[in-house]
CSV table of C-alpha atoms and ligand atoms in Angstrom, one decimal:
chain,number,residue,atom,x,y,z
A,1,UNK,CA,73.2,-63.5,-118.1
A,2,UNK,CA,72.5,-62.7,-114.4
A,3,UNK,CA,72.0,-66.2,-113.2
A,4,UNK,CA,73.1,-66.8,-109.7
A,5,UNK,CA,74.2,-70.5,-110.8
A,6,UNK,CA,76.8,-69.2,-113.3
A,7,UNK,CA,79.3,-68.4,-110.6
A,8,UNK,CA,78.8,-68.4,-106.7
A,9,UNK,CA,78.7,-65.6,-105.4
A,10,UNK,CA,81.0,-64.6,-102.4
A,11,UNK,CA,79.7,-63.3,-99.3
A,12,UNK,CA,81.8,-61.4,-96.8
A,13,UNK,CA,80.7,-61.7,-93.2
A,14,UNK,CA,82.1,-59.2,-90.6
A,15,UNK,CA,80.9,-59.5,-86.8
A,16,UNK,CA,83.4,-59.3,-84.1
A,17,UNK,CA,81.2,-61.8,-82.1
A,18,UNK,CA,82.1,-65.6,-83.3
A,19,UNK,CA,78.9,-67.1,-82.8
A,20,UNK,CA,76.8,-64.1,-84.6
A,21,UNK,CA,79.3,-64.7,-87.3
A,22,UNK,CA,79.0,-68.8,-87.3
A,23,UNK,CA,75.3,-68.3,-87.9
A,24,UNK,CA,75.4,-65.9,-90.6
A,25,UNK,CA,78.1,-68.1,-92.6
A,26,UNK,CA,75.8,-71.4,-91.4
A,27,UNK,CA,72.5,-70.2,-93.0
A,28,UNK,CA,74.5,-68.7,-96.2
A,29,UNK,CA,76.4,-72.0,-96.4
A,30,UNK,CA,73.0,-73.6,-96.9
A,31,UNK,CA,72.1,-71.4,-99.5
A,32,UNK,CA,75.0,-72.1,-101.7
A,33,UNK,CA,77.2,-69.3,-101.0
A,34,UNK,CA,81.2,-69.2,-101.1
A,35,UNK,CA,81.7,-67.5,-97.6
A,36,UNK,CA,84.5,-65.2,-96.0
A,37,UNK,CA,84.7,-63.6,-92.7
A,38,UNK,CA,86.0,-61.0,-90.7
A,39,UNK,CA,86.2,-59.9,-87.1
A,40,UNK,CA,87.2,-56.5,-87.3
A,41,UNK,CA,86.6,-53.4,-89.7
A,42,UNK,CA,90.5,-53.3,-90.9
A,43,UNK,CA,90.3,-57.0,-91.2
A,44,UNK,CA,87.3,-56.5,-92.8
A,45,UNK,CA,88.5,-53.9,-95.4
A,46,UNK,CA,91.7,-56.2,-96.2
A,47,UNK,CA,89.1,-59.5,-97.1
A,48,UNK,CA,87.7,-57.3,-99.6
A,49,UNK,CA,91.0,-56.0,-101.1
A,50,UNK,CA,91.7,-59.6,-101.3
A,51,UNK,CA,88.5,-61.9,-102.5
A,52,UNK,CA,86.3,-58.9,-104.0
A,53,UNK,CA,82.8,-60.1,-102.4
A,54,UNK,CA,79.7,-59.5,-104.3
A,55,UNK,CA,78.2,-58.7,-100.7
A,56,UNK,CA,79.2,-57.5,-97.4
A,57,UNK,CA,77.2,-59.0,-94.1
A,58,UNK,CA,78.0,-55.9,-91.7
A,59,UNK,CA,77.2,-55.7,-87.6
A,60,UNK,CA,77.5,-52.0,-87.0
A,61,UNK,CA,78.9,-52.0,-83.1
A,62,UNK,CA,82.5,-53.3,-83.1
A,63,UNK,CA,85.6,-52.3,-81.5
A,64,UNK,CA,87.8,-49.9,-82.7
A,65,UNK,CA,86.6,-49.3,-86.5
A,66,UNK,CA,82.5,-49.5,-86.3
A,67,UNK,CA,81.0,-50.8,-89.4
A,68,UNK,CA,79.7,-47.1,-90.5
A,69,UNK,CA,83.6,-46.2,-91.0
A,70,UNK,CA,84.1,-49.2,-93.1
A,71,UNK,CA,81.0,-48.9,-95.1
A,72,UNK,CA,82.0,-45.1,-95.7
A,73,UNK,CA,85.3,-46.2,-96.9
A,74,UNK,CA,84.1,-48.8,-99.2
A,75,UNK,CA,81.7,-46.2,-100.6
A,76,UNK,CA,84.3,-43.7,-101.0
A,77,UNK,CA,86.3,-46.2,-103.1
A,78,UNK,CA,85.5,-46.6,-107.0
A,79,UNK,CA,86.7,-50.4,-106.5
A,80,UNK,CA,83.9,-51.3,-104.0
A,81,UNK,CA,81.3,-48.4,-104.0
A,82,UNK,CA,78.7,-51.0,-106.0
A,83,UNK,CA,79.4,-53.6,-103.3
A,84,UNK,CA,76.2,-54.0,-101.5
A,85,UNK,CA,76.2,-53.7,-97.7
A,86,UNK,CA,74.1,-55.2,-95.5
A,87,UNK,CA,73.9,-53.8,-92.2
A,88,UNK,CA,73.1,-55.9,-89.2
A,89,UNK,CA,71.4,-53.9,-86.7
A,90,UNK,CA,69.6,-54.8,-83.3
A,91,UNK,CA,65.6,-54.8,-83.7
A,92,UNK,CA,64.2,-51.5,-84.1
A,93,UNK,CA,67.3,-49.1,-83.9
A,94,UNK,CA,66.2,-46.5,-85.8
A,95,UNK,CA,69.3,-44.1,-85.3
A,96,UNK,CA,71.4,-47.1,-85.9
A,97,UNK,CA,69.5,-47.3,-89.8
A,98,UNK,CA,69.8,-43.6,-90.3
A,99,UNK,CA,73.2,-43.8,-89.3
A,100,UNK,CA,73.7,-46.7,-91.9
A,101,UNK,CA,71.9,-44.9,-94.6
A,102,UNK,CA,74.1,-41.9,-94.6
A,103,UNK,CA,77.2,-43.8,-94.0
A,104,UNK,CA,76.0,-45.2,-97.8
A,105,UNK,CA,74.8,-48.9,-97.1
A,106,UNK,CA,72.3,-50.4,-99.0
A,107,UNK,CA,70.1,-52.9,-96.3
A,108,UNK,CA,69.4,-53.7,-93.2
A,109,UNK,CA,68.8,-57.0,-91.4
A,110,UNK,CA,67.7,-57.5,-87.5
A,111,UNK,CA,69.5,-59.7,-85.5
A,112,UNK,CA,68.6,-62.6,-85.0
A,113,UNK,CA,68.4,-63.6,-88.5
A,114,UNK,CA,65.1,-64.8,-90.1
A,115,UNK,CA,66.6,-67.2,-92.7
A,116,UNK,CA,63.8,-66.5,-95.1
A,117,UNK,CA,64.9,-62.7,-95.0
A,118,UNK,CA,68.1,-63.0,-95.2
A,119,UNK,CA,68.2,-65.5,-97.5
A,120,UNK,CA,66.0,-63.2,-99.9
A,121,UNK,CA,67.9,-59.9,-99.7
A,122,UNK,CA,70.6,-61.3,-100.3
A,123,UNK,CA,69.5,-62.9,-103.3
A,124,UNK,CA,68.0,-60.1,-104.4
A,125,UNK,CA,70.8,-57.5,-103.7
A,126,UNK,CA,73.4,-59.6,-105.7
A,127,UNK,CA,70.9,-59.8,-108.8
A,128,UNK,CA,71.2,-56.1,-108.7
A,129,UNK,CA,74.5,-55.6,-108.1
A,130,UNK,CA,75.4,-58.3,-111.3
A,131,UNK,CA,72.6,-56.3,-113.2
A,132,UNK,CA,74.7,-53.3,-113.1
A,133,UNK,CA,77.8,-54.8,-113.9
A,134,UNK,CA,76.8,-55.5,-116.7
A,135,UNK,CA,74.9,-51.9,-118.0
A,136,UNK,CA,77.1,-49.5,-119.2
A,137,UNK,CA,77.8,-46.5,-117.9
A,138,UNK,CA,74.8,-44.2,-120.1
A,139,UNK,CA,72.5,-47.0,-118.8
A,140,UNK,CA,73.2,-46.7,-115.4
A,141,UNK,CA,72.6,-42.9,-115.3
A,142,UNK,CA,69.1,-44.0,-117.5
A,143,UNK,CA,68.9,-46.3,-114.4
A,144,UNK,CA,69.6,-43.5,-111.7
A,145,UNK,CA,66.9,-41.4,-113.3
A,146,UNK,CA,64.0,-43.4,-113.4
A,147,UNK,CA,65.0,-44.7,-109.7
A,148,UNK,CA,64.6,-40.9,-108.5
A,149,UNK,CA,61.5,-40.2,-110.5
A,150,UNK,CA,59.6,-43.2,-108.4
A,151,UNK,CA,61.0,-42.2,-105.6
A,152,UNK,CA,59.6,-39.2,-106.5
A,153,UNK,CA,56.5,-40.5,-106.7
A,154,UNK,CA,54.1,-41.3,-103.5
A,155,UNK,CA,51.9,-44.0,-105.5
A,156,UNK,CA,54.6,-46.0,-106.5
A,157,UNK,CA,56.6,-47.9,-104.2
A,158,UNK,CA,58.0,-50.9,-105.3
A,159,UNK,CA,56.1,-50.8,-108.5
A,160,UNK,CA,59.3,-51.2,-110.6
A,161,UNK,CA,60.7,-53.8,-108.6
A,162,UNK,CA,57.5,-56.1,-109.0
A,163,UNK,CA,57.1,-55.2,-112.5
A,164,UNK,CA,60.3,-56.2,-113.2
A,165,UNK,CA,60.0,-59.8,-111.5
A,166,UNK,CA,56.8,-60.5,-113.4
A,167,UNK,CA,58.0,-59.2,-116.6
A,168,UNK,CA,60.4,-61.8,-116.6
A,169,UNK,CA,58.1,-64.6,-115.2
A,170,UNK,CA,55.4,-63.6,-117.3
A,171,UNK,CA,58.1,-63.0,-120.7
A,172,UNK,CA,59.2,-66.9,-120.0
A,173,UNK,CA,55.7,-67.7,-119.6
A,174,UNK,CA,54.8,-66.5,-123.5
A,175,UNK,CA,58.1,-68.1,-124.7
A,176,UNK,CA,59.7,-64.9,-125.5
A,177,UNK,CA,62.7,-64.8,-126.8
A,178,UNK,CA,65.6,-64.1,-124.1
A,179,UNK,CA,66.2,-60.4,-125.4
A,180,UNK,CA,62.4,-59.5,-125.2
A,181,UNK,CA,62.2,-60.6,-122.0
A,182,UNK,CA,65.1,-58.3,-121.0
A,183,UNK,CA,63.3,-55.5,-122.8
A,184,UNK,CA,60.4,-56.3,-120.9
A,185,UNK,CA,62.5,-56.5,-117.4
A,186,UNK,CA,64.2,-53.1,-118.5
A,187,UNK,CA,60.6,-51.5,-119.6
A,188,UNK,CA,59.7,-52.5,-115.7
A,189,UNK,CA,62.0,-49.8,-114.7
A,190,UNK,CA,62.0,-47.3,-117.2
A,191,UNK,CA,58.4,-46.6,-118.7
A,192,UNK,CA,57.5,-43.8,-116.4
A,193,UNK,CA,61.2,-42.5,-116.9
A,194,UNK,CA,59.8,-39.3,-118.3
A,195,UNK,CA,58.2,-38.4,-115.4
A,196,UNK,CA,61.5,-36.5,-114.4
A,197,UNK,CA,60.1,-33.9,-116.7
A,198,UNK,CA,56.7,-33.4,-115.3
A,199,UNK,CA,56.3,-30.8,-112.7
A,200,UNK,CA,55.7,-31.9,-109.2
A,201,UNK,CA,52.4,-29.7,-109.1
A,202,UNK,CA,50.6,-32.1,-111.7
A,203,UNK,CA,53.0,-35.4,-111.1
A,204,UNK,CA,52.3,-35.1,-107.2
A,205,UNK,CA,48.7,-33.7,-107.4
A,206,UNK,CA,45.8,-34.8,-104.5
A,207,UNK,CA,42.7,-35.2,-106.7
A,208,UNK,CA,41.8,-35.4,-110.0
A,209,UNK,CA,44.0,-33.8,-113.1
A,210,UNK,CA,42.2,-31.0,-115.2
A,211,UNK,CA,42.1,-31.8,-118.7
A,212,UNK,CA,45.1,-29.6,-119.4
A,213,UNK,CA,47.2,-31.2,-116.2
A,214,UNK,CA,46.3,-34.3,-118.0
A,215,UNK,CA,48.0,-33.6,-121.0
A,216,UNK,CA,51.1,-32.4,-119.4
A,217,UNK,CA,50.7,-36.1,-118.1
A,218,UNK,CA,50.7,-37.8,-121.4
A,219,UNK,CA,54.2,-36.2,-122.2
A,220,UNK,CA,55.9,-38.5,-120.1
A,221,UNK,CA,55.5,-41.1,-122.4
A,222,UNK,CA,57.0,-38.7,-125.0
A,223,UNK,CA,59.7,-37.3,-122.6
A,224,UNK,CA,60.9,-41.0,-121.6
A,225,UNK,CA,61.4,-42.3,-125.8
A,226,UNK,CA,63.5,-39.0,-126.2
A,227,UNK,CA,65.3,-40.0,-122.9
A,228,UNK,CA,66.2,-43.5,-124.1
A,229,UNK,CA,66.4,-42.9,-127.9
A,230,UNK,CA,69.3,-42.5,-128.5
A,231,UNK,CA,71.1,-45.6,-127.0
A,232,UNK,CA,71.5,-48.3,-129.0
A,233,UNK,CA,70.2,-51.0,-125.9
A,234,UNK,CA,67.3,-49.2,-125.6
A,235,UNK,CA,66.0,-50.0,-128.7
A,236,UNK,CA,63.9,-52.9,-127.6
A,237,UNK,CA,62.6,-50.9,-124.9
A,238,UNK,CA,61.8,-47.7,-126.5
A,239,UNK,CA,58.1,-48.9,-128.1
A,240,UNK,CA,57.6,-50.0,-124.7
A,241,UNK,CA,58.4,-46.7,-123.2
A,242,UNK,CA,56.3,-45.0,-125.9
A,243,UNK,CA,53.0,-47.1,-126.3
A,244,UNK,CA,52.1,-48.4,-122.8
A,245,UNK,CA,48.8,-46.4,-122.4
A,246,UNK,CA,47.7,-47.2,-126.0
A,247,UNK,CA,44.3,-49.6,-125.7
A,248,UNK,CA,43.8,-51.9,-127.8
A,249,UNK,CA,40.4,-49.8,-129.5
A,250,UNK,CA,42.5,-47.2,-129.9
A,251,UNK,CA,41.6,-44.9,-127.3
A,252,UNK,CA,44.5,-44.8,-125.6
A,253,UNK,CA,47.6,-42.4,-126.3
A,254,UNK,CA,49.7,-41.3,-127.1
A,255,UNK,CA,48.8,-42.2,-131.0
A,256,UNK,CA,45.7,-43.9,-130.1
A,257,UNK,CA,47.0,-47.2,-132.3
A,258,UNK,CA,44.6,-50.2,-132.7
A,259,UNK,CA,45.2,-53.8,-132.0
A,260,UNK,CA,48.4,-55.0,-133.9
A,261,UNK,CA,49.2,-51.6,-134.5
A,262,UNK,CA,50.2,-51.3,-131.0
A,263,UNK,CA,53.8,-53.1,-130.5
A,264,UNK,CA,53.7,-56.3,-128.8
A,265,UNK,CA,55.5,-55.9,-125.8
A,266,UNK,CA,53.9,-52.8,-124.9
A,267,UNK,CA,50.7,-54.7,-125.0
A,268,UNK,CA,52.5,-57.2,-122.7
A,269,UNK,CA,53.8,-55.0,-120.7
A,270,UNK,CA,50.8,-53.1,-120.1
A,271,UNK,CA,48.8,-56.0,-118.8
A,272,UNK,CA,51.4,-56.0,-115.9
A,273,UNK,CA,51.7,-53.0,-115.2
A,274,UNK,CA,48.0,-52.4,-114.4
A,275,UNK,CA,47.7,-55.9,-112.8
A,276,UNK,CA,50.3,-54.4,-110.3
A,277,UNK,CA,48.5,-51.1,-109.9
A,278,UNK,CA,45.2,-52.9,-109.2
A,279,UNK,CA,46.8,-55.0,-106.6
A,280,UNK,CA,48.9,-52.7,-104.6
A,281,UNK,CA,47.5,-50.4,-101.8
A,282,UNK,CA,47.4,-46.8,-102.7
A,283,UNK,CA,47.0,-43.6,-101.0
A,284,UNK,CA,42.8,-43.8,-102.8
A,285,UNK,CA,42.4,-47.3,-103.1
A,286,UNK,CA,42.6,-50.5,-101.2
A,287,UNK,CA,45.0,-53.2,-102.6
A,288,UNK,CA,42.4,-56.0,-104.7
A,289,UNK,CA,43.2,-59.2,-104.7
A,290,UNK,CA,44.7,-61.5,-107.9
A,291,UNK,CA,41.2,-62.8,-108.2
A,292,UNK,CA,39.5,-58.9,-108.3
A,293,UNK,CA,42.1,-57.4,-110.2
A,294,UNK,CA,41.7,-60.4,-112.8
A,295,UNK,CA,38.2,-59.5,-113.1
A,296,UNK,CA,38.9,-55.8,-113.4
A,297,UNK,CA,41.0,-56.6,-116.3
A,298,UNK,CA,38.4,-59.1,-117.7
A,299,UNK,CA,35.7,-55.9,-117.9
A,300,UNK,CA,38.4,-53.6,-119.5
A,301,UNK,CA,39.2,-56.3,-121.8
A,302,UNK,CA,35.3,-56.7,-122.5
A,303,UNK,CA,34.9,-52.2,-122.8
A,304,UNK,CA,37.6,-53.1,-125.6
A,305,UNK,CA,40.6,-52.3,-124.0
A,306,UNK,CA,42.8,-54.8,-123.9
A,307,UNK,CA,44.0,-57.2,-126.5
A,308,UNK,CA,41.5,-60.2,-125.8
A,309,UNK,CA,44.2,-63.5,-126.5
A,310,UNK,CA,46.5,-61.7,-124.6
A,311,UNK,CA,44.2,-61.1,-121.5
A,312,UNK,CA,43.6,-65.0,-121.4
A,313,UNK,CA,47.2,-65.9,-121.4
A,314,UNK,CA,47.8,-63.5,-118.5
A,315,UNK,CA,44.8,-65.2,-116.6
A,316,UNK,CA,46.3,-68.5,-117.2
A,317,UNK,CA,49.5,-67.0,-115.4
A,318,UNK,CA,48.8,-65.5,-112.7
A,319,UNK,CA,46.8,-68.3,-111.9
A,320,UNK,CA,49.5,-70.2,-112.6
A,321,UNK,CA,51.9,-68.4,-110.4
A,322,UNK,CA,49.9,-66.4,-108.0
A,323,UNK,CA,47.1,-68.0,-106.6
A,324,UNK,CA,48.4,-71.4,-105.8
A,325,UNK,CA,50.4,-70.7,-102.7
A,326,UNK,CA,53.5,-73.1,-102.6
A,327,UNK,CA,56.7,-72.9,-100.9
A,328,UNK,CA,58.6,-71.3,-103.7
A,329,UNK,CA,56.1,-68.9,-104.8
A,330,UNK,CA,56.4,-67.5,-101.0
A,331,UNK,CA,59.9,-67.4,-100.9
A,332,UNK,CA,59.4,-65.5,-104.6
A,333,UNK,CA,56.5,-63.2,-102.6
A,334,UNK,CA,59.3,-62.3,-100.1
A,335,UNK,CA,61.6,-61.6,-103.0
A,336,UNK,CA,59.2,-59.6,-104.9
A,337,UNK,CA,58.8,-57.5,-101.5
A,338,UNK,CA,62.6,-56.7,-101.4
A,339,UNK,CA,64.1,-56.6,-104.9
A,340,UNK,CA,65.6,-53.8,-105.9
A,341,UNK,CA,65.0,-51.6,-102.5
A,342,UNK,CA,67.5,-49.3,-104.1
A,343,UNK,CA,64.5,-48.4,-106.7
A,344,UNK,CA,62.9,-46.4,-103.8
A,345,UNK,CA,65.8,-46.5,-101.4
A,346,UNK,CA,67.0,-42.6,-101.1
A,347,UNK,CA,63.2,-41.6,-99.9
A,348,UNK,CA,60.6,-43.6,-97.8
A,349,UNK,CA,62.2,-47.2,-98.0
A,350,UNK,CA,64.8,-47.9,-95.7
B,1,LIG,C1,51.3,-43.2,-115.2
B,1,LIG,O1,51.9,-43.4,-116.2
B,1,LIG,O2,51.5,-43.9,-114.2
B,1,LIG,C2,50.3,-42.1,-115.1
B,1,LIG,C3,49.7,-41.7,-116.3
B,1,LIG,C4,48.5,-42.5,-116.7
B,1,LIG,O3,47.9,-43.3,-115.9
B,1,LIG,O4,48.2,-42.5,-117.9
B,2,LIG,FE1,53.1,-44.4,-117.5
C-alpha cells in the first residue's frame, strides 16, 4: 500500500547554485528518484503547481524569495501543506533551523550532503507523507493526538517511530497477514494515545508513582480504546490499545487476562514495545544492548510474564535482524533513527 516501488516518487530540488543543485539531483538519481529543479523560490513554487512533488529539497539563502517565504506559502496552501520540506542549511546554523521550523518545514539536511542521510530522510519522509494520504481525515487527527502526547512525554523519543519499523519487520517475520501487520504498525503509534488524558503531574512525574498515581496511569489504556473506538479502522487496533500491559499470568491490567485470553497482537506487540524501552537511553537508565535486553525479556518470560513461544520467535528475530550488522540493516538503523521525526517534531527534535 505504501511501497515506494509502486510509483517513483518525484523530488523537487530548489538551490540557486547549479552545482549544489547537480549534486542533490545526482545522489537522488541513484536512488531511483524522478527529479525536478528549480533555481529560484517563484520558479520554485510554479514546479510544484506543475509536477506536485512528493518532496521538496530546499537551500534557505537565495536571492530575492528565500526558501522560508516559499516554505510558508506552501504551508499556507491546502494543496501542498502535507508536502514535506527539506531544508538545506549550512552546518550548525541554529537560527537558520529555528527559522525553518516556524516557517513550517519538516527537516533539515547540512550541506554537504551525506548520501546515507539524505538518502534516508528522504525515504523516510515520503513513507510518511504516502501514509497520510491515505488515512482519512478522523485518523489523522487520532494521528495528531498521540504525536503530541509523546512529545509530551520526556521518556519517549522516537519510541513510536521504532516501534512502528519493527512492528512491521517483526509482523512479516510471524507471517501475519497484511492487515495485522498494519494494525500492529498503527498500534506503534497509538497505544499510549490516552495519555492525552493523564495529568502532567503523574504523566511527567520524577520518581516513583504512589499507588493512587499509578492507577490514574492505568487509565490510559482505558482512555486510548474510548479514543479509537469508535472508528471503524481502528478496530484491529483497539485490543492492542487496550491489552498491552496484560502478562501473560495474568497480573498485568487492565483485566489481568491469562495466556490466550490476552489478544494476540497485543501479546506481539508488547514484546516490542518493551524490547525498545529496554534498549533506548532514558533519563534513569542506560540504553542495554539487543543481547541484555534479550536476556531481560528471557527472566520476565521465566517470572511468567510473557507468552513463552512467543518470546522465542522474537529471539530468533532480533537475532535475525539486529545483531548481524550488514549493509542494509545500517542503512535500516539510520532509517529507524529518522522515521517519522514529525512524531516528536513540535518539541525537542528538530
Ligand atoms: C506506559 O504505558 O508507557 C506507562 C505505563 C506502564 O508502564 O504501565
Ligand atoms: Fe502504555
Amino acid at each position: 500500500m505504501n511501497d515506494l516501488d509502486l510509483e517513483r516518487p518525484k523530488i523537487l530540488v530548489v538551490d540557486d547554485h547549479p552545482s549544489s543543485r547537480m549534486t542533490a539531483v545526482a545522489l537522488l538519481s541513484i536512488e531511483g528518484y524522478d527529479v525536478v529543479e528549480a533555481e529560484s523560490g517563484p520558479a520554485a513554487l510554479a514546479q510544484v503547481l506543475a509536477t506536485n512533488p512528493d518532496l521538496i529539497l530546499l537551500d534557505v539563502m537565495m536571492p530575492g524569495m528565500d526558501g522560508y517565504e516559499v516554505c510558508r506559502r506552501l504551508k499556507e496552501d491546502e494543496h501542498t501543506r502535507l508536502t514535506p520540506v527539506v531544508f538545506v542549511t549550512a552546518l550548525d546554523d541554529r537560527r537558520a533551523r529555528l527559522r525553518g521550523i516556524e516557517a513550517g518545514g519538516d527537516d533539515f539536511l547540512t550541506k554537504p550532503f551525506d548520501q546515507l542521510e539524505l538518502s534516508a530522510r528522504v525515504k523516510s519522509l515520503i513513507r510518511q507523507k504516502r501514509l497520510n494520504e491515505d488515512l482519512d481525515h478522523a485518523e489523522k487527527v487520532l494521528f495528531s493526538i498521540a504525536r503530541a502526547v509523546e512529545s509530551r512525554d520526556p521518556n519517549t523519543g522516537d519510541h513510536c517511530e521504532r516501534l512502528v519499523l519493527r512492528g512491521k519487520a517483526f509482523g512479516e517475520f510471524l507471517g501475519l497477514p497484511r492487515p495485522q501487520v498494519r494494525d500492529l504498525m498503527w498500534g506503534g503509534y497509538l497505544h499510549d494515545i490516552g495519555k492525552v488524558g493523564i495529568p502532567d503531574a503523574v504523566l511527567l512525574k520524577q520518581g516513583k508513582l504512589t499507588s493512587d498515581e499509578w492507577d490514574i496511569m492505568q487509565q490510559h489504556v482505558l482512555i486510548g480504546e474510548k479514543i479509537c473506538q469508535p472508528l471503524r479502522t481502528m478496530r484491529g487496533v483497539v485490543p492492542i490499545i487496550r491489552h498491552h500491559h496484560e502478562r501473560w499470568d495474568g497480573s498485568g491490567y487492565p483485566d489481568g487476562l491469562v495466556e490466550a485470553e490476552i489478544p494476540h497482537l497485543a501479546q506481539i506487540f508488547q514484546v516490542i514495545d518493551i524490547y525498545d524501552a529496554l534498549t533506548s537511553e532514558r533519563p534513569y537508565k542506560k540504553a542495554f544492548s539487543p543481547e541484555e535486553a534479550l536476556k531481560i525479556i528471557a527472566e520476565e518470560t521465566s517470572k511468567g510474564w510473557r507468552n513463552p513461544a512467543l518470546v522465542v520467535k522474537f529471539t530468533e528475530f532480533i537475532r535475525a535482524t539486529e545483531m548481524q550488522p550488514t549493509k542494509s540493516s545500517e542503512i535500516q538503523q539510520a532509517d529507524l533513527s529518522i522515521w517519522f521525526q514529525k512524531c516528536t517534531k513540535s518539541t525537542h527534535k528538530s
